[in-house]
Every structure is written in structure tokens, then in C-alpha cells.
PDB file of C-alpha atoms in Angstrom:
ATOM      1  CA  GLN K   1      15.717  -5.041 -10.371  1.00  0.00           C
ATOM      2  CA  THR K   2      13.212  -7.863 -10.228  1.00  0.00           C
ATOM      3  CA  VAL K   3      10.132  -7.429 -12.394  1.00  0.00           C
ATOM      4  CA  VAL K   4       6.820  -8.819 -11.151  1.00  0.00           C
ATOM      5  CA  THR K   5       4.319  -9.520 -13.935  1.00  0.00           C
ATOM      6  CA  GLN K   6       0.528  -9.759 -13.826  1.00  0.00           C
ATOM      7  CA  GLU K   7      -2.066 -10.034 -16.570  1.00  0.00           C
ATOM      8  CA  PRO K   8      -2.884  -6.475 -17.659  1.00  0.00           C
ATOM      9  CA  SER K   9      -6.585  -7.202 -17.859  1.00  0.00           C
ATOM     10  CA  LEU K  10      -9.127  -9.967 -17.411  1.00  0.00           C
ATOM     11  CA  THR K  11     -12.873 -10.184 -17.909  1.00  0.00           C
ATOM     12  CA  VAL K  12     -15.244 -12.438 -15.995  1.00  0.00           C
ATOM     13  CA  SER K  13     -18.997 -12.894 -15.920  1.00  0.00           C
ATOM     14  CA  PRO K  14     -20.948 -12.351 -12.710  1.00  0.00           C
ATOM     15  CA  GLY K  15     -21.028 -15.587 -10.729  1.00  0.00           C
ATOM     16  CA  GLY K  16     -18.030 -16.936 -12.578  1.00  0.00           C
ATOM     17  CA  THR K  17     -14.546 -17.857 -11.424  1.00  0.00           C
ATOM     18  CA  VAL K  18     -11.307 -16.150 -12.417  1.00  0.00           C
ATOM     19  CA  THR K  19      -7.663 -16.630 -11.471  1.00  0.00           C
ATOM     20  CA  LEU K  20      -5.151 -13.800 -11.493  1.00  0.00           C
ATOM     21  CA  THR K  21      -1.454 -14.679 -11.497  1.00  0.00           C
ATOM     22  CA  CYS K  22       1.780 -13.066 -10.348  1.00  0.00           C
ATOM     23  CA  ALA K  23       5.144 -14.077 -11.783  1.00  0.00           C
ATOM     24  CA  SER K  24       8.701 -13.095 -10.873  1.00  0.00           C
ATOM     25  CA  SER K  25      11.485 -12.436 -13.375  1.00  0.00           C
ATOM     26  CA  THR K  26      13.946 -14.205 -11.068  1.00  0.00           C
ATOM     27  CA  GLY K  27      12.159 -17.551 -11.184  1.00  0.00           C
ATOM     28  CA  ALA K  28       9.408 -19.447  -9.448  1.00  0.00           C
ATOM     29  CA  VAL K  29       7.398 -17.640  -6.791  1.00  0.00           C
ATOM     30  CA  THR K  30       7.467 -19.564  -3.528  1.00  0.00           C
ATOM     31  CA  SER K  31       5.964 -19.160  -0.085  1.00  0.00           C
ATOM     32  CA  ASP K  32       9.287 -17.557   0.947  1.00  0.00           C
ATOM     33  CA  ASP K  33       8.285 -14.574  -1.209  1.00  0.00           C
ATOM     34  CA  PHE K  34       5.230 -14.079   1.052  1.00  0.00           C
ATOM     35  CA  PRO K  35       2.903 -13.076  -1.811  1.00  0.00           C
ATOM     36  CA  ASN K  36       0.325 -10.457  -0.868  1.00  0.00           C
ATOM     37  CA  TRP K  37      -2.722  -9.379  -2.857  1.00  0.00           C
ATOM     38  CA  TYR K  38      -4.556  -6.050  -2.884  1.00  0.00           C
ATOM     39  CA  GLN K  39      -7.714  -4.650  -4.416  1.00  0.00           C
ATOM     40  CA  GLN K  40      -7.942  -1.032  -5.512  1.00  0.00           C
ATOM     41  CA  LYS K  41     -11.044   0.704  -6.784  1.00  0.00           C
ATOM     42  CA  PRO K  42     -10.909   4.087  -8.547  1.00  0.00           C
ATOM     43  CA  GLY K  43     -10.281   6.954  -6.176  1.00  0.00           C
ATOM     44  CA  GLN K  44      -9.643   4.680  -3.213  1.00  0.00           C
ATOM     45  CA  ALA K  45      -6.616   3.473  -1.313  1.00  0.00           C
ATOM     46  CA  PRO K  46      -5.622  -0.153  -1.861  1.00  0.00           C
ATOM     47  CA  ARG K  47      -7.249  -2.723   0.387  1.00  0.00           C
ATOM     48  CA  ALA K  48      -5.302  -5.750   1.558  1.00  0.00           C
ATOM     49  CA  LEU K  49      -6.917  -9.087   0.687  1.00  0.00           C
ATOM     50  CA  ILE K  50      -4.352 -11.872   1.157  1.00  0.00           C
ATOM     51  CA  TYR K  51      -0.951 -12.170   2.855  1.00  0.00           C
ATOM     52  CA  SER K  52       1.655 -14.905   3.067  1.00  0.00           C
ATOM     53  CA  THR K  53       0.348 -16.623  -0.075  1.00  0.00           C
ATOM     54  CA  SER K  54      -3.073 -17.675   1.188  1.00  0.00           C
ATOM     55  CA  THR K  55      -3.978 -16.096   4.541  1.00  0.00           C
ATOM     56  CA  LYS K  56      -7.029 -13.877   4.471  1.00  0.00           C
ATOM     57  CA  HIS K  57      -7.510 -10.744   6.524  1.00  0.00           C
ATOM     58  CA  SER K  58     -10.541 -10.632   8.776  1.00  0.00           C
ATOM     59  CA  TRP K  59     -12.387  -8.471   6.253  1.00  0.00           C
ATOM     60  CA  THR K  60     -11.583 -10.512   3.153  1.00  0.00           C
ATOM     61  CA  PRO K  61     -14.681 -12.095   1.581  1.00  0.00           C
ATOM     62  CA  ALA K  62     -14.642 -15.884   1.470  1.00  0.00           C
ATOM     63  CA  ARG K  63     -14.829 -15.884  -2.345  1.00  0.00           C
ATOM     64  CA  PHE K  64     -11.206 -14.671  -2.515  1.00  0.00           C
ATOM     65  CA  SER K  65      -8.431 -17.230  -2.126  1.00  0.00           C
ATOM     66  CA  GLY K  66      -4.688 -17.212  -2.625  1.00  0.00           C
ATOM     67  CA  SER K  67      -2.357 -20.008  -3.686  1.00  0.00           C
ATOM     68  CA  LEU K  68       0.772 -20.974  -5.587  1.00  0.00           C
ATOM     69  CA  LEU K  69       0.132 -22.295  -9.074  1.00  0.00           C
ATOM     70  CA  GLY K  70       2.759 -23.452 -11.531  1.00  0.00           C
ATOM     71  CA  GLY K  71       5.542 -21.327 -10.064  1.00  0.00           C
ATOM     72  CA  GLN K  72       3.367 -18.246  -9.740  1.00  0.00           C
ATOM     73  CA  ALA K  73       1.280 -16.713  -7.001  1.00  0.00           C
ATOM     74  CA  ALA K  74      -2.418 -16.817  -7.762  1.00  0.00           C
ATOM     75  CA  LEU K  75      -5.559 -15.055  -6.588  1.00  0.00           C
ATOM     76  CA  THR K  76      -8.812 -16.849  -7.347  1.00  0.00           C
ATOM     77  CA  LEU K  77     -12.230 -15.238  -7.158  1.00  0.00           C
ATOM     78  CA  SER K  78     -15.099 -17.709  -7.045  1.00  0.00           C
ATOM     79  CA  GLY K  79     -18.650 -16.510  -7.530  1.00  0.00           C
ATOM     80  CA  VAL K  80     -17.578 -13.094  -8.760  1.00  0.00           C
ATOM     81  CA  GLN K  81     -19.753 -10.142  -7.771  1.00  0.00           C
ATOM     82  CA  PRO K  82     -20.159  -6.887  -9.699  1.00  0.00           C
ATOM     83  CA  GLU K  83     -18.426  -5.056  -6.850  1.00  0.00           C
ATOM     84  CA  ASP K  84     -15.284  -7.116  -7.479  1.00  0.00           C
ATOM     85  CA  GLU K  85     -14.556  -5.014 -10.562  1.00  0.00           C
ATOM     86  CA  ALA K  86     -11.277  -3.327  -9.621  1.00  0.00           C
ATOM     87  CA  GLU K  87      -7.514  -3.300 -10.107  1.00  0.00           C
ATOM     88  CA  TYR K  88      -5.667  -6.089  -8.318  1.00  0.00           C
ATOM     89  CA  TYR K  89      -2.010  -5.972  -7.325  1.00  0.00           C
ATOM     90  CA  CYS K  90       0.340  -8.605  -6.003  1.00  0.00           C
ATOM     91  CA  LEU K  91       3.376  -7.843  -3.845  1.00  0.00           C
ATOM     92  CA  LEU K  92       6.406 -10.050  -3.408  1.00  0.00           C
ATOM     93  CA  HIS K  93       8.945  -9.890  -0.573  1.00  0.00           C
ATOM     94  CA  LEU K  94      12.347 -10.356  -2.174  1.00  0.00           C
ATOM     95  CA  GLY K  95      14.507 -10.251   0.909  1.00  0.00           C
ATOM     96  CA  ASP K  96      16.129  -7.626   3.122  1.00  0.00           C
ATOM     97  CA  ALA K  97      12.935  -5.570   3.180  1.00  0.00           C
ATOM     98  CA  GLN K  98      12.964  -5.267  -0.609  1.00  0.00           C
ATOM     99  CA  LEU K  99       9.426  -5.625  -1.874  1.00  0.00           C
ATOM    100  CA  VAL K 100       8.091  -5.296  -5.409  1.00  0.00           C
ATOM    101  CA  PHE K 101       4.555  -4.788  -6.672  1.00  0.00           C
ATOM    102  CA  GLY K 102       3.259  -6.333  -9.829  1.00  0.00           C
ATOM    103  CA  GLY K 103       1.939  -4.064 -12.551  1.00  0.00           C
ATOM    104  CA  GLY K 104      -1.668  -4.785 -11.639  1.00  0.00           C
ATOM    105  CA  THR K 105      -4.585  -6.590 -13.290  1.00  0.00           C
ATOM    106  CA  LYS K 106      -7.694  -4.678 -14.275  1.00  0.00           C
ATOM    107  CA  LEU K 107     -10.613  -7.022 -13.626  1.00  0.00           C
ATOM    108  CA  THR K 108     -13.818  -6.298 -15.506  1.00  0.00           C
ATOM    109  CA  VAL K 109     -17.064  -7.993 -14.467  1.00  0.00           C
ATOM    110  CA  LEU K 110     -19.289  -8.178 -17.512  1.00  0.00           C
TER     111      LEU K 110
ATOM    112  CA  GLU N   1      -9.536   0.756  15.625  1.00  0.00           C
ATOM    113  CA  VAL N   2      -6.326   0.910  13.614  1.00  0.00           C
ATOM    114  CA  GLN N   3      -6.043   4.138  11.633  1.00  0.00           C
ATOM    115  CA  LEU N   4      -3.354   5.726   9.512  1.00  0.00           C
ATOM    116  CA  VAL N   5      -4.190   9.353   8.792  1.00  0.00           C
ATOM    117  CA  GLN N   6      -2.098  11.163   6.226  1.00  0.00           C
ATOM    118  CA  SER N   7      -1.508  14.856   5.746  1.00  0.00           C
ATOM    119  CA  GLU N   8      -3.452  16.910   3.244  1.00  0.00           C
ATOM    120  CA  ALA N   9      -2.712  17.362  -0.449  1.00  0.00           C
ATOM    121  CA  GLU N  10       0.224  19.574  -1.397  1.00  0.00           C
ATOM    122  CA  VAL N  11       0.988  21.733  -4.433  1.00  0.00           C
ATOM    123  CA  LYS N  12       4.647  22.611  -4.819  1.00  0.00           C
ATOM    124  CA  LYS N  13       7.065  24.021  -7.377  1.00  0.00           C
ATOM    125  CA  PRO N  14      10.066  22.135  -8.744  1.00  0.00           C
ATOM    126  CA  GLY N  15      13.055  22.508  -6.471  1.00  0.00           C
ATOM    127  CA  GLU N  16      11.018  23.029  -3.312  1.00  0.00           C
ATOM    128  CA  SER N  17      11.232  20.748  -0.296  1.00  0.00           C
ATOM    129  CA  LEU N  18       8.362  18.816   1.232  1.00  0.00           C
ATOM    130  CA  LYS N  19       7.606  16.573   4.178  1.00  0.00           C
ATOM    131  CA  ILE N  20       4.335  14.632   4.345  1.00  0.00           C
ATOM    132  CA  SER N  21       3.100  12.697   7.341  1.00  0.00           C
ATOM    133  CA  CYS N  22       1.265   9.582   8.418  1.00  0.00           C
ATOM    134  CA  GLN N  23      -0.100   9.560  11.975  1.00  0.00           C
ATOM    135  CA  VAL N  24      -1.181   6.216  13.362  1.00  0.00           C
ATOM    136  CA  SER N  25      -3.551   5.249  16.145  1.00  0.00           C
ATOM    137  CA  GLY N  26      -5.186   2.128  17.513  1.00  0.00           C
ATOM    138  CA  TYR N  27      -2.013   0.060  17.919  1.00  0.00           C
ATOM    139  CA  SER N  28       1.507   0.307  19.293  1.00  0.00           C
ATOM    140  CA  PHE N  29       3.406   2.453  16.765  1.00  0.00           C
ATOM    141  CA  THR N  30       6.808   1.020  17.618  1.00  0.00           C
ATOM    142  CA  ARG N  31       5.832  -2.609  17.016  1.00  0.00           C
ATOM    143  CA  TYR N  32       5.109  -2.510  13.286  1.00  0.00           C
ATOM    144  CA  TRP N  33       7.110  -1.343  10.304  1.00  0.00           C
ATOM    145  CA  ILE N  34       5.606   1.506   8.260  1.00  0.00           C
ATOM    146  CA  ALA N  35       5.869   1.369   4.480  1.00  0.00           C
ATOM    147  CA  TRP N  36       5.540   4.105   1.862  1.00  0.00           C
ATOM    148  CA  VAL N  37       4.064   3.436  -1.570  1.00  0.00           C
ATOM    149  CA  ARG N  38       3.882   5.703  -4.625  1.00  0.00           C
ATOM    150  CA  GLN N  39       1.162   5.759  -7.257  1.00  0.00           C
ATOM    151  CA  MET N  40       1.801   8.041 -10.197  1.00  0.00           C
ATOM    152  CA  PRO N  41      -1.232   9.325 -12.127  1.00  0.00           C
ATOM    153  CA  GLY N  42      -3.001   6.441 -13.835  1.00  0.00           C
ATOM    154  CA  LYS N  43      -0.236   4.005 -12.918  1.00  0.00           C
ATOM    155  CA  GLY N  44       0.367   1.099 -10.559  1.00  0.00           C
ATOM    156  CA  LEU N  45       1.740   0.852  -7.053  1.00  0.00           C
ATOM    157  CA  GLU N  46       5.459   1.206  -6.359  1.00  0.00           C
ATOM    158  CA  TRP N  47       7.193   0.198  -3.150  1.00  0.00           C
ATOM    159  CA  MET N  48       9.382   3.028  -1.899  1.00  0.00           C
ATOM    160  CA  GLY N  49      10.732   1.907   1.437  1.00  0.00           C
ATOM    161  CA  ILE N  50       9.996   0.872   4.978  1.00  0.00           C
ATOM    162  CA  ILE N  51      10.951   1.979   8.483  1.00  0.00           C
ATOM    163  CA  TYR N  52      10.828   0.330  11.887  1.00  0.00           C
ATOM    164  CA  PRO N  53       9.723   3.055  14.297  1.00  0.00           C
ATOM    165  CA  ASP N  54      11.310   1.541  17.370  1.00  0.00           C
ATOM    166  CA  ASP N  55      14.891   2.027  16.163  1.00  0.00           C
ATOM    167  CA  SER N  56      14.384   3.900  12.855  1.00  0.00           C
ATOM    168  CA  ASP N  57      15.919   1.036  10.870  1.00  0.00           C
ATOM    169  CA  THR N  58      15.092   2.091   7.296  1.00  0.00           C
ATOM    170  CA  ARG N  59      15.262   0.222   3.992  1.00  0.00           C
ATOM    171  CA  TYR N  60      14.739   1.834   0.614  1.00  0.00           C
ATOM    172  CA  SER N  61      13.843   0.390  -2.742  1.00  0.00           C
ATOM    173  CA  PRO N  62      16.829   0.889  -5.066  1.00  0.00           C
ATOM    174  CA  SER N  63      14.605   3.083  -7.241  1.00  0.00           C
ATOM    175  CA  PHE N  64      14.042   5.538  -4.382  1.00  0.00           C
ATOM    176  CA  GLN N  65      17.342   5.354  -2.506  1.00  0.00           C
ATOM    177  CA  GLY N  66      18.759   8.870  -2.305  1.00  0.00           C
ATOM    178  CA  GLN N  67      15.591  10.419  -3.729  1.00  0.00           C
ATOM    179  CA  VAL N  68      13.516  10.545  -0.531  1.00  0.00           C
ATOM    180  CA  THR N  69      13.995  10.274   3.221  1.00  0.00           C
ATOM    181  CA  ILE N  70      11.761   8.249   5.515  1.00  0.00           C
ATOM    182  CA  SER N  71      11.697   9.069   9.209  1.00  0.00           C
ATOM    183  CA  VAL N  72       9.523   8.841  12.322  1.00  0.00           C
ATOM    184  CA  ASP N  73       8.673  10.771  15.463  1.00  0.00           C
ATOM    185  CA  LYS N  74       7.808   8.172  18.088  1.00  0.00           C
ATOM    186  CA  SER N  75       6.501  10.792  20.511  1.00  0.00           C
ATOM    187  CA  ILE N  76       3.554  11.528  18.207  1.00  0.00           C
ATOM    188  CA  SER N  77       3.252   8.120  16.454  1.00  0.00           C
ATOM    189  CA  THR N  78       3.975   9.691  13.093  1.00  0.00           C
ATOM    190  CA  ALA N  79       5.981   8.606  10.084  1.00  0.00           C
ATOM    191  CA  TYR N  80       7.269  11.004   7.457  1.00  0.00           C
ATOM    192  CA  LEU N  81       8.297  11.000   3.817  1.00  0.00           C
ATOM    193  CA  GLN N  82      10.345  13.933   2.655  1.00  0.00           C
ATOM    194  CA  TRP N  83      12.006  15.419  -0.402  1.00  0.00           C
ATOM    195  CA  SER N  84      14.754  18.025  -0.427  1.00  0.00           C
ATOM    196  CA  SER N  85      14.211  19.110  -4.029  1.00  0.00           C
ATOM    197  CA  LEU N  86      11.008  18.108  -5.771  1.00  0.00           C
ATOM    198  CA  LYS N  87      10.727  17.327  -9.467  1.00  0.00           C
ATOM    199  CA  ALA N  88       7.656  17.327 -11.675  1.00  0.00           C
ATOM    200  CA  SER N  89       8.006  13.546 -11.867  1.00  0.00           C
ATOM    201  CA  ASP N  90       7.332  13.333  -8.101  1.00  0.00           C
ATOM    202  CA  THR N  91       3.686  14.179  -8.827  1.00  0.00           C
ATOM    203  CA  ALA N  92       1.782  11.219  -7.404  1.00  0.00           C
ATOM    204  CA  ILE N  93      -0.353   9.905  -4.594  1.00  0.00           C
ATOM    205  CA  TYR N  94       1.725   8.642  -1.699  1.00  0.00           C
ATOM    206  CA  TYR N  95       0.360   6.046   0.690  1.00  0.00           C
ATOM    207  CA  CYS N  96       1.617   4.826   4.025  1.00  0.00           C
ATOM    208  CA  ALA N  97       0.754   1.321   5.175  1.00  0.00           C
ATOM    209  CA  ARG N  98       1.360  -0.777   8.269  1.00  0.00           C
ATOM    210  CA  GLY N  99       3.886  -3.587   8.302  1.00  0.00           C
ATOM    211  CA  HIS N 100       5.331  -5.872   5.654  1.00  0.00           C
ATOM    212  CA  ASP N 101       1.856  -7.297   5.196  1.00  0.00           C
ATOM    213  CA  THR N 102       0.578  -3.744   4.648  1.00  0.00           C
ATOM    214  CA  ASP N 103      -2.737  -4.649   6.206  1.00  0.00           C
ATOM    215  CA  TYR N 104      -3.884  -1.107   7.000  1.00  0.00           C
ATOM    216  CA  TRP N 105      -3.409   1.834   4.662  1.00  0.00           C
ATOM    217  CA  GLY N 106      -3.611   5.583   4.938  1.00  0.00           C
ATOM    218  CA  GLN N 107      -5.987   7.492   2.696  1.00  0.00           C
ATOM    219  CA  GLY N 108      -3.145   8.797   0.542  1.00  0.00           C
ATOM    220  CA  THR N 109      -1.582  12.230   0.066  1.00  0.00           C
ATOM    221  CA  LEU N 110      -1.669  13.796  -3.383  1.00  0.00           C
ATOM    222  CA  VAL N 111       1.529  15.672  -4.161  1.00  0.00           C
ATOM    223  CA  THR N 112       1.452  17.902  -7.228  1.00  0.00           C
ATOM    224  CA  VAL N 113       4.700  19.435  -8.446  1.00  0.00           C
ATOM    225  CA  SER N 114       4.247  22.044 -11.145  1.00  0.00           C
ATOM    226  CA  SER N 115       5.787  25.335 -12.139  1.00  0.00           C
TER     227      SER N 115
END
């Protein structure tokens, strides 16, 4: 089965910029994989942030953006806030309703 | 307002059966797929499967095929996830979510399997 890999952890300073990535064991991630991104805080359900690579939900703060970068899906946070400290997951659509989550990135704001 | 409301936490013994639910409101139930996602204690999210309520077309992740059953009752806008024989390793939080884009999520149902 396809393995989707994310950085296990990243640290960023308040006000800074950080990019989280999402790679597929089968090769380059493309827009056909419809990358999604989620934020999960302790004790809470995941919250959808980005779908179809770069489209934001109505509730997604403007500082979050999605893209493709060097064959990977990417989530960039610009002007990081303390409340952005959370676990972030990507999700790739691998065809025939088979979807795979990445292992998650723990983002620390310090 | 779109809402997915899941059933309450369950404590079961190994070998017992279980069916948990996800009742939706605020949109047309039959127009969006419903996905189920597992989160084991302290671990990441795992895609289990997805169902289209209109015709019950169901797809399972290979890891969960044969281990669980996903179903719906259109008359009450509810999706279900069920086990016929629970194992301790099924202990987890289970989430339902709307559509392939999983834009709206339920609050999660904690299932604890212990002898």
C-alpha cells in the first residue's frame, strides 16, 4: 500500500513562515491526487483546511495556503500564530476511492 | 448548518459486536459520500472507507476490508460503522466525515475494547 510521508515535527517562531510537505511512495504528488490538509488540536476532531491542492474552505484563515512543490504537496503558514500549534495531516486520493493520510506533522510555535 | 453527530462512547469486551452511528443534518444526505476515519490512541489518522448513501456504493481501504462494515439508513440520514467481533486493537476514536474532501467532521466516537 502507498505510504504518504510528512515531517514528524517542525518548529516555527511566532510571526514566521513554515512549509509542511507531503510525499507519496509511488512518485510525484500531482493535482490528480487532490491533496487535502487538516489541522488537529489535542482532544479535538480534525478540521479541514485545504482541498484539491490549494482551495481553502470558507473558514480557513488566509495565512494558510496549499501548493505543489518539488513533486510534493505543501502547506505553507505565513505569519504563524500561537494558536496554529497543532498536528497537521495531508490526505491523498489515490484512485477508486482509495485515500491515504500522511503520518502527520507536529507543529510547535516557539 | 451542516452537522455530523456521532453516537456516544462505547466500552466492549473482545469478541463482542458493535455498531456506531453518524447522523447528519443541514444538507442532503444522499448527495455526499460519508467517510470513516480511525485514530488509535496517540496515533495519526487512518482512512477506513467511504459510502455513497444514495446507492450504498461502498469502498474500503485494503487495511480495513473484511474487518468492518459500513452502511447507511437513508430514512434517518445516518451512516454506520460496525464490527462483528471486536479485538483489543480496535480501541480507537472513530470519526465520520462528509465527502471525499471531508470538509465537515463528526465529534468522534471513542471505542474501548478491553477484557
